[in-house]
Amino acid sequence: VKDGFDTFMDKEIHDQPKAVADTLLGRHDDDGDLVLDELRVDESVLRTVDKIIVVACGTAAYAGHVAKYAVEHWCRIPVEVELAHEFRYRDPVVNVRTLVVAISQSGETMDTIMAIRHAREQGAKVLAIVNTHGSTIARESDAVLYTHAGPEVAVASTKAFLAQITACYLVGLYLSQLRGYKYVDEVAGYLDELGKLPAKIQDILDREGEIKAVAEAMKDTSSVLFLGRHVGYPVALEGALKLKELAYIHAEGFAAGELKHGPIALIEPGQPVFVVVPTPRRPTLHNKVVSNIQEIRARGARTFVIAEEGDEAVTEYADVVFRVPQTPTLMMPLVTVVPLQIFACALAGAKGLDVDQPRNLAKSVTVE
Ligand code: M6R
């Protein structure tokens, strides 16, 4: 079942090109238009939605965080991302024009189930992005878009995360298509770019040895920080979560711009910091993050930089650089998170920990 890999997590990391490809498969017609008939929700409802609230927990919530950047940019619909367990306790503003998007690998997370029940009671329509067919969240939602990641066994989510992000892009592009492409070009170009992602992810996997070697040398590390800006921010949060849950190392993710508002005080000589760098083709974003790397480097941080191929501006300030293939900004999480997953998995393995079944955790959290 592990296909020759030592752990399910390692296998599932390597399943990711297929998980993304399968989630894209069969979802457009010959003209390049998206066809999401399986959604089973009246198109007129989707045309009149004036707010989207994503509810999810853990890694699935970070997928929602990525979705916010893409959907707001492509559709100009405001998107909130809320941890499912916070949602119903804060008296959220929800009505018939709100689309609640629930993201869940298992479809059985009780916090998320309770959030969608609350949303439907308030008249909102619920669209579920779920990996497990026939699960409670799939059954209790108005519409379902399945991720086709295949069964995920390891407690730490990897391939489901990439499939969730892919499904979120499809939802955003579909809404844009339905609403007449007011803010973006037709979906064909985006689908074409998405179609290139499996090969790009595979390219990173083919070079995983570089990351594993770094991880193995860091098995005595007690604290790691992760920084990102824009869509790199949820990637930083996910990198930190993976390291906490698998390697039991104190790890924190920050928005890079927040550094000087407090976290930079944590930087002391030798502190490992991973930085997720945006493409240099978006210079305003890119320059800011490069400055952040300079700032922490000047204070003695050891910098591990995830940057695009050809981005030479980072080299001078990086102790280690992991390269990812050139990718459109909004789609970068599908490549930039992969080195962080490999790093956490390898570090936990080097510490002799149970990678697939970390202590205190369950694959599916079925109590509130
Ligand atoms: O099954 P779900 O996607 O609803 O699970 C949500 C979280 O419990 C899950 O992503 C959790 O954070 C993982 N252990 C992360 O690796």
CSV table of C-alpha atoms and ligand atoms in Angstrom, one decimal:
chain,number,residue,atom,x,y,z
A,1,VAL,CA,0.0,0.0,0.0
A,2,LYS,CA,2.9,2.3,0.6
A,3,ASP,CA,4.2,1.7,-3.0
A,4,GLY,CA,7.7,1.1,-1.7
A,5,PHE,CA,7.9,4.2,0.4
A,6,ASP,CA,8.8,4.0,4.1
A,7,THR,CA,5.8,5.9,5.3
A,8,PHE,CA,2.3,6.8,4.0
A,9,MET,CA,3.2,10.5,4.3
A,10,ASP,CA,6.2,10.0,2.0
A,11,LYS,CA,4.0,8.2,-0.5
A,12,GLU,CA,1.3,10.8,-0.3
A,13,ILE,CA,3.8,13.6,-0.9
A,14,HIS,CA,4.8,11.8,-4.0
A,15,ASP,CA,1.1,11.3,-5.0
A,16,GLN,CA,0.7,15.0,-5.3
A,17,PRO,CA,1.3,15.5,-9.1
A,18,LYS,CA,-1.5,12.9,-9.6
A,19,ALA,CA,-3.8,14.5,-6.9
A,20,VAL,CA,-3.6,17.8,-8.7
A,21,ALA,CA,-4.0,16.3,-12.2
A,22,ASP,CA,-7.0,14.1,-11.1
A,23,THR,CA,-8.7,17.1,-9.4
A,24,LEU,CA,-8.5,19.0,-12.7
A,25,LEU,CA,-9.5,16.0,-14.8
A,26,GLY,CA,-12.8,16.2,-16.7
A,27,ARG,CA,-13.8,19.5,-15.4
A,28,HIS,CA,-13.9,21.5,-18.7
A,29,ASP,CA,-15.4,21.0,-22.1
A,30,ASP,CA,-13.8,21.0,-25.5
A,31,ASP,CA,-14.1,24.8,-25.7
A,32,GLY,CA,-12.1,25.2,-22.5
A,33,ASP,CA,-15.1,26.2,-20.4
A,34,LEU,CA,-15.4,24.8,-16.9
A,35,VAL,CA,-18.2,22.4,-16.4
A,36,LEU,CA,-19.0,21.7,-12.8
A,37,ASP,CA,-22.4,20.1,-13.2
A,38,GLU,CA,-21.7,17.9,-10.2
A,39,LEU,CA,-22.1,21.0,-8.0
A,40,ARG,CA,-25.9,20.5,-8.1
A,41,VAL,CA,-26.6,24.1,-7.2
A,42,ASP,CA,-28.7,26.6,-9.1
A,43,GLU,CA,-26.4,28.8,-11.3
A,44,SER,CA,-28.7,31.8,-10.5
A,45,VAL,CA,-27.7,31.4,-6.8
A,46,LEU,CA,-24.0,31.5,-7.7
A,47,ARG,CA,-24.5,34.5,-9.8
A,48,THR,CA,-26.0,36.5,-7.0
A,49,VAL,CA,-23.7,35.5,-4.2
A,50,ASP,CA,-22.3,38.7,-2.6
A,51,LYS,CA,-20.0,37.2,0.0
A,52,ILE,CA,-18.1,33.9,0.5
A,53,ILE,CA,-17.1,32.6,3.9
A,54,VAL,CA,-14.7,29.6,3.9
A,55,VAL,CA,-15.0,27.4,7.0
A,56,ALA,CA,-12.4,24.8,7.7
A,57,CYS,CA,-9.8,23.7,10.3
A,58,GLY,CA,-6.1,23.2,10.2
A,59,THR,CA,-4.5,22.6,6.9
A,60,ALA,CA,-7.9,22.8,5.1
A,61,ALA,CA,-8.3,26.3,6.5
A,62,TYR,CA,-4.9,27.3,5.0
A,63,ALA,CA,-6.2,26.1,1.6
A,64,GLY,CA,-9.1,28.5,2.2
A,65,HIS,CA,-6.7,31.2,3.0
A,66,VAL,CA,-5.0,30.7,-0.4
A,67,ALA,CA,-8.5,30.7,-2.0
A,68,LYS,CA,-9.2,34.1,-0.6
A,69,TYR,CA,-6.4,35.7,-2.7
A,70,ALA,CA,-7.5,34.0,-5.9
A,71,VAL,CA,-11.3,34.3,-5.6
A,72,GLU,CA,-11.2,37.9,-4.6
A,73,HIS,CA,-8.8,38.7,-7.5
A,74,TRP,CA,-10.8,36.8,-10.1
A,75,CYS,CA,-14.3,37.5,-9.0
A,76,ARG,CA,-14.3,40.6,-6.8
A,77,ILE,CA,-16.5,38.8,-4.3
A,78,PRO,CA,-15.4,39.4,-0.7
A,79,VAL,CA,-14.0,36.2,0.9
A,80,GLU,CA,-13.7,35.6,4.6
A,81,VAL,CA,-11.8,32.6,6.0
A,82,GLU,CA,-12.9,31.5,9.3
A,83,LEU,CA,-11.8,28.6,11.5
A,84,ALA,CA,-14.9,26.4,11.7
A,85,HIS,CA,-14.9,26.2,15.5
A,86,GLU,CA,-14.9,30.0,15.8
A,87,PHE,CA,-17.6,30.6,13.2
A,88,ARG,CA,-20.9,29.9,14.9
A,89,TYR,CA,-19.9,31.4,18.2
A,90,ARG,CA,-19.4,34.9,16.9
A,91,ASP,CA,-22.8,35.5,15.5
A,92,PRO,CA,-21.6,35.8,11.9
A,93,VAL,CA,-23.4,37.9,9.3
A,94,VAL,CA,-24.8,35.2,7.0
A,95,ASN,CA,-27.8,35.3,4.7
A,96,VAL,CA,-29.3,33.9,1.5
A,97,ARG,CA,-26.7,35.7,-0.6
A,98,THR,CA,-23.8,34.2,1.3
A,99,LEU,CA,-22.0,31.2,-0.1
A,100,VAL,CA,-20.3,29.2,2.7
A,101,VAL,CA,-17.5,27.0,1.4
A,102,ALA,CA,-16.6,24.1,3.7
A,103,ILE,CA,-13.2,22.5,3.0
A,104,SER,CA,-12.4,19.1,4.5
A,105,GLN,CA,-10.4,16.1,3.6
A,106,SER,CA,-12.3,13.7,5.7
A,107,GLY,CA,-15.7,15.3,5.5
A,108,GLU,CA,-16.2,14.2,9.1
A,109,THR,CA,-14.6,17.1,11.1
A,110,MET,CA,-17.2,17.9,13.7
A,111,ASP,CA,-16.2,21.6,14.0
A,112,THR,CA,-16.8,22.0,10.3
A,113,ILE,CA,-20.1,20.0,10.3
A,114,MET,CA,-21.4,22.3,13.1
A,115,ALA,CA,-20.4,25.4,11.1
A,116,ILE,CA,-22.2,24.3,8.0
A,117,ARG,CA,-25.3,23.4,10.0
A,118,HIS,CA,-25.3,26.9,11.5
A,119,ALA,CA,-24.8,28.5,8.1
A,120,ARG,CA,-27.7,26.6,6.5
A,121,GLU,CA,-30.0,27.6,9.4
A,122,GLN,CA,-29.2,31.2,8.5
A,123,GLY,CA,-30.2,30.6,4.9
A,124,ALA,CA,-26.8,30.4,3.4
A,125,LYS,CA,-26.0,27.9,0.6
A,126,VAL,CA,-23.1,25.6,1.5
A,127,LEU,CA,-20.6,24.3,-1.1
A,128,ALA,CA,-18.3,21.6,0.2
A,129,ILE,CA,-14.8,20.8,-1.1
A,130,VAL,CA,-14.4,17.3,0.2
A,131,ASN,CA,-12.1,14.4,-0.5
A,132,THR,CA,-14.2,11.6,1.0
A,133,HIS,CA,-17.2,10.5,-1.0
A,134,GLY,CA,-20.5,10.2,0.9
A,135,SER,CA,-19.0,11.8,4.0
A,136,THR,CA,-21.2,13.8,6.4
A,137,ILE,CA,-20.1,17.2,5.1
A,138,ALA,CA,-20.7,16.1,1.5
A,139,ARG,CA,-24.2,14.8,2.4
A,140,GLU,CA,-25.2,17.9,4.4
A,141,SER,CA,-24.1,20.5,1.9
A,142,ASP,CA,-26.1,22.0,-1.0
A,143,ALA,CA,-23.3,21.4,-3.4
A,144,VAL,CA,-20.1,19.3,-3.5
A,145,LEU,CA,-16.9,19.6,-5.5
A,146,TYR,CA,-14.9,16.5,-4.7
A,147,THR,CA,-11.1,16.6,-4.6
A,148,HIS,CA,-9.6,13.6,-6.3
A,149,ALA,CA,-6.6,13.1,-4.1
A,150,GLY,CA,-7.4,9.5,-3.3
A,151,PRO,CA,-7.4,8.1,0.3
A,152,GLU,CA,-5.0,10.0,2.6
A,153,VAL,CA,-3.8,7.8,5.4
A,154,ALA,CA,-1.0,9.8,7.1
A,155,VAL,CA,-2.4,12.1,9.9
A,156,ALA,CA,-0.6,15.0,8.4
A,157,SER,CA,-2.4,16.3,5.4
A,158,THR,CA,-0.3,16.8,2.2
A,159,LYS,CA,-1.9,15.7,-1.1
A,160,ALA,CA,-5.4,16.6,0.1
A,161,PHE,CA,-4.1,20.2,0.7
A,162,LEU,CA,-2.8,20.5,-2.9
A,163,ALA,CA,-6.1,19.0,-4.2
A,164,GLN,CA,-8.1,21.5,-2.0
A,165,ILE,CA,-6.2,24.5,-3.4
A,166,THR,CA,-6.7,23.2,-6.9
A,167,ALA,CA,-10.5,22.8,-6.3
A,168,CYS,CA,-10.6,26.3,-4.8
A,169,TYR,CA,-9.1,27.7,-8.0
A,170,LEU,CA,-11.8,25.8,-10.0
A,171,VAL,CA,-14.5,27.3,-7.9
A,172,GLY,CA,-13.1,30.8,-8.3
A,173,LEU,CA,-12.7,30.4,-12.0
A,174,TYR,CA,-16.2,28.9,-12.4
A,175,LEU,CA,-17.8,31.8,-10.5
A,176,SER,CA,-15.9,34.2,-12.7
A,177,GLN,CA,-17.1,32.3,-15.8
A,178,LEU,CA,-20.7,32.3,-14.6
A,179,ARG,CA,-20.6,36.0,-13.7
A,180,GLY,CA,-19.4,36.9,-17.2
A,181,TYR,CA,-15.6,37.3,-16.7
A,182,LYS,CA,-15.8,40.9,-15.6
A,183,TYR,CA,-12.4,40.8,-13.9
A,184,VAL,CA,-10.3,38.2,-15.7
A,185,ASP,CA,-9.8,36.7,-19.1
A,186,GLU,CA,-11.6,33.5,-20.0
A,187,VAL,CA,-10.6,30.4,-17.9
A,188,ALA,CA,-8.7,28.6,-20.7
A,189,GLY,CA,-5.4,30.3,-20.0
A,190,TYR,CA,-5.7,29.6,-16.2
A,191,LEU,CA,-6.6,26.0,-16.8
A,192,ASP,CA,-3.6,25.7,-19.1
A,193,GLU,CA,-1.3,27.1,-16.3
A,194,LEU,CA,-2.9,24.7,-13.8
A,195,GLY,CA,-2.4,21.8,-16.2
A,196,LYS,CA,1.4,22.5,-16.0
A,197,LEU,CA,1.5,22.2,-12.2
A,198,PRO,CA,1.7,18.4,-11.9
A,199,ALA,CA,5.0,18.4,-13.8
A,200,LYS,CA,6.3,21.3,-11.8
A,201,ILE,CA,5.5,19.5,-8.5
A,202,GLN,CA,7.2,16.4,-9.9
A,203,ASP,CA,10.3,18.4,-10.7
A,204,ILE,CA,10.6,19.4,-7.0
A,205,LEU,CA,10.1,15.8,-5.9
A,206,ASP,CA,12.9,14.7,-8.2
A,207,ARG,CA,15.2,17.0,-6.3
A,208,GLU,CA,13.9,16.1,-2.8
A,209,GLY,CA,17.4,14.8,-1.8
A,210,GLU,CA,18.6,18.4,-1.3
A,211,ILE,CA,15.9,19.1,1.2
A,212,LYS,CA,16.2,15.8,3.0
A,213,ALA,CA,19.9,16.4,3.5
A,214,VAL,CA,19.2,19.8,5.1
A,215,ALA,CA,16.5,18.3,7.3
A,216,GLU,CA,18.6,15.5,8.6
A,217,ALA,CA,21.4,18.0,9.6
A,218,MET,CA,18.8,19.9,11.6
A,219,LYS,CA,17.4,17.1,13.8
A,220,ASP,CA,18.5,18.9,17.0
A,221,THR,CA,16.8,22.2,16.2
A,222,SER,CA,14.3,23.4,18.8
A,223,SER,CA,12.7,26.3,17.0
A,224,VAL,CA,12.0,27.2,13.3
A,225,LEU,CA,10.2,30.3,12.0
A,226,PHE,CA,8.4,30.6,8.6
A,227,LEU,CA,7.7,33.8,6.8
A,228,GLY,CA,5.6,34.5,3.7
A,229,ARG,CA,3.7,37.4,2.1
A,230,HIS,CA,0.5,37.3,0.0
A,231,VAL,CA,-0.2,33.6,-0.9
A,232,GLY,CA,3.2,32.8,0.7
A,233,TYR,CA,1.7,33.6,4.1
A,234,PRO,CA,-0.7,30.6,4.3
A,235,VAL,CA,2.2,28.5,3.0
A,236,ALA,CA,4.3,29.7,5.9
A,237,LEU,CA,1.6,28.8,8.3
A,238,GLU,CA,1.3,25.3,6.7
A,239,GLY,CA,5.1,24.8,6.9
A,240,ALA,CA,5.0,25.6,10.6
A,241,LEU,CA,2.0,23.3,11.2
A,242,LYS,CA,3.7,20.4,9.5
A,243,LEU,CA,6.8,20.8,11.6
A,244,LYS,CA,4.9,21.0,14.8
A,245,GLU,CA,2.7,18.0,14.2
A,246,LEU,CA,5.4,15.7,12.8
A,247,ALA,CA,8.7,16.7,14.4
A,248,TYR,CA,7.3,18.2,17.7
A,249,ILE,CA,9.5,21.3,17.1
A,250,HIS,CA,8.3,24.7,18.1
A,251,ALA,CA,7.5,26.4,14.8
A,252,GLU,CA,5.6,29.6,14.0
A,253,GLY,CA,4.5,31.1,10.7
A,254,PHE,CA,4.2,34.8,10.2
A,255,ALA,CA,3.2,37.3,7.5
A,256,ALA,CA,6.6,38.7,6.5
A,257,GLY,CA,5.3,42.2,6.8
A,258,GLU,CA,4.5,41.6,10.4
A,259,LEU,CA,8.1,41.0,11.3
A,260,LYS,CA,8.9,44.5,12.5
A,261,HIS,CA,5.7,44.6,14.5
A,262,GLY,CA,7.1,42.1,16.9
A,263,PRO,CA,8.4,38.7,15.7
A,264,ILE,CA,11.8,40.1,14.6
A,265,ALA,CA,12.6,40.2,18.4
A,266,LEU,CA,12.8,36.4,18.2
A,267,ILE,CA,15.7,36.6,15.7
A,268,GLU,CA,19.0,35.8,17.4
A,269,PRO,CA,22.2,34.4,15.8
A,270,GLY,CA,21.6,30.9,14.4
A,271,GLN,CA,17.8,31.0,14.4
A,272,PRO,CA,16.5,29.0,11.4
A,273,VAL,CA,14.0,30.9,9.3
A,274,PHE,CA,12.3,29.7,6.2
A,275,VAL,CA,11.2,32.4,3.8
A,276,VAL,CA,8.7,31.8,1.0
A,277,VAL,CA,9.6,34.3,-1.8
A,278,PRO,CA,7.1,35.5,-4.4
A,279,THR,CA,8.0,35.5,-8.0
A,280,PRO,CA,10.4,38.3,-9.1
A,281,ARG,CA,7.8,38.9,-11.9
A,282,ARG,CA,5.8,40.7,-9.2
A,283,PRO,CA,8.6,43.1,-8.2
A,284,THR,CA,6.6,45.1,-5.6
A,285,LEU,CA,5.8,41.9,-3.6
A,286,HIS,CA,9.2,40.3,-4.3
A,287,ASN,CA,11.3,43.3,-3.2
A,288,LYS,CA,9.5,43.5,0.1
A,289,VAL,CA,10.3,39.9,1.0
A,290,VAL,CA,13.9,40.2,-0.2
A,291,SER,CA,14.2,43.1,2.3
A,292,ASN,CA,12.8,40.9,5.0
A,293,ILE,CA,15.4,38.3,4.3
A,294,GLN,CA,18.1,41.0,4.5
A,295,GLU,CA,16.7,42.2,7.8
A,296,ILE,CA,16.8,38.8,9.5
A,297,ARG,CA,20.1,37.9,8.0
A,298,ALA,CA,21.6,41.0,9.4
A,299,ARG,CA,20.5,39.8,12.8
A,300,GLY,CA,22.2,36.4,12.4
A,301,ALA,CA,19.3,34.3,11.2
A,302,ARG,CA,20.1,31.2,9.2
A,303,THR,CA,17.9,31.7,6.1
A,304,PHE,CA,16.3,28.9,4.1
A,305,VAL,CA,14.8,30.5,1.1
A,306,ILE,CA,12.1,29.0,-1.2
A,307,ALA,CA,12.5,30.9,-4.4
A,308,GLU,CA,11.8,30.6,-8.1
A,309,GLU,CA,14.3,29.3,-10.6
A,310,GLY,CA,16.2,32.3,-11.9
A,311,ASP,CA,15.6,34.5,-8.9
A,312,GLU,CA,19.1,35.6,-8.3
A,313,ALA,CA,18.3,38.5,-6.0
A,314,VAL,CA,17.9,36.1,-3.0
A,315,THR,CA,21.1,34.2,-3.4
A,316,GLU,CA,23.3,36.7,-1.5
A,317,TYR,CA,21.1,36.5,1.6
A,318,ALA,CA,20.3,32.8,1.7
A,319,ASP,CA,22.2,30.2,3.6
A,320,VAL,CA,20.2,27.6,1.6
A,321,VAL,CA,18.0,28.1,-1.5
A,322,PHE,CA,15.4,25.6,-2.6
A,323,ARG,CA,14.3,26.3,-6.2
A,324,VAL,CA,10.8,25.9,-7.5
A,325,PRO,CA,9.7,26.2,-11.1
A,326,GLN,CA,8.3,29.5,-12.4
A,327,THR,CA,4.6,29.6,-11.7
A,328,PRO,CA,1.9,32.4,-11.8
A,329,THR,CA,1.8,34.2,-8.4
A,330,LEU,CA,-1.7,32.9,-7.3
A,331,MET,CA,-0.7,29.3,-8.1
A,332,MET,CA,2.6,29.4,-6.3
A,333,PRO,CA,1.4,27.6,-3.2
A,334,LEU,CA,1.1,24.4,-5.2
A,335,VAL,CA,4.9,24.4,-5.6
A,336,THR,CA,6.2,26.4,-2.6
A,337,VAL,CA,4.6,24.2,0.0
A,338,VAL,CA,6.2,21.0,-1.3
A,339,PRO,CA,9.7,21.6,0.0
A,340,LEU,CA,8.2,22.4,3.4
A,341,GLN,CA,6.3,19.1,3.5
A,342,ILE,CA,9.4,17.2,2.5
A,343,PHE,CA,11.4,19.0,5.1
A,344,ALA,CA,9.0,18.3,8.0
A,345,CYS,CA,8.6,14.6,7.0
A,346,ALA,CA,12.4,14.1,6.7
A,347,LEU,CA,13.2,15.9,9.9
A,348,ALA,CA,10.6,13.8,11.8
A,349,GLY,CA,12.1,10.6,10.2
A,350,ALA,CA,15.6,11.7,11.2
A,351,LYS,CA,14.4,12.1,14.8
A,352,GLY,CA,13.0,8.5,14.7
A,353,LEU,CA,9.4,9.7,15.2
A,354,ASP,CA,6.3,8.0,13.9
A,355,VAL,CA,5.7,10.2,10.8
A,356,ASP,CA,2.3,8.7,9.9
A,357,GLN,CA,0.8,8.7,13.4
A,358,PRO,CA,2.1,11.6,15.4
A,359,ARG,CA,1.4,11.6,19.1
A,360,ASN,CA,-1.9,13.0,20.4
A,361,LEU,CA,-3.4,13.4,16.9
A,362,ALA,CA,-6.3,11.7,15.1
A,363,LYS,CA,-6.7,11.7,11.3
A,364,SER,CA,-10.2,12.9,11.6
A,365,VAL,CA,-11.4,15.1,14.5
A,366,THR,CA,-15.0,13.9,15.1
A,367,VAL,CA,-15.6,15.7,18.3
A,368,GLU,CA,-16.0,19.5,18.8
B,1,M6R,O1,-10.5,16.2,7.5
B,1,M6R,P1,-10.3,17.7,7.6
B,1,M6R,O2,-9.7,18.3,6.3
B,1,M6R,O3,-11.6,18.5,7.9
B,1,M6R,O4,-9.3,18.0,8.7
B,1,M6R,C1,-8.9,19.3,9.1
B,1,M6R,C2,-7.7,19.3,10.1
B,1,M6R,O5,-8.0,18.5,11.2
B,1,M6R,C3,-6.5,18.7,9.4
B,1,M6R,O6,-6.2,19.4,8.2
B,1,M6R,C4,-5.3,18.8,10.3
B,1,M6R,O7,-4.9,20.1,10.6
B,1,M6R,C5,-4.1,17.9,9.8
B,1,M6R,N1,-3.6,17.1,10.8
B,1,M6R,C6,-3.0,18.8,9.2
B,1,M6R,O8,-1.9,18.1,8.7
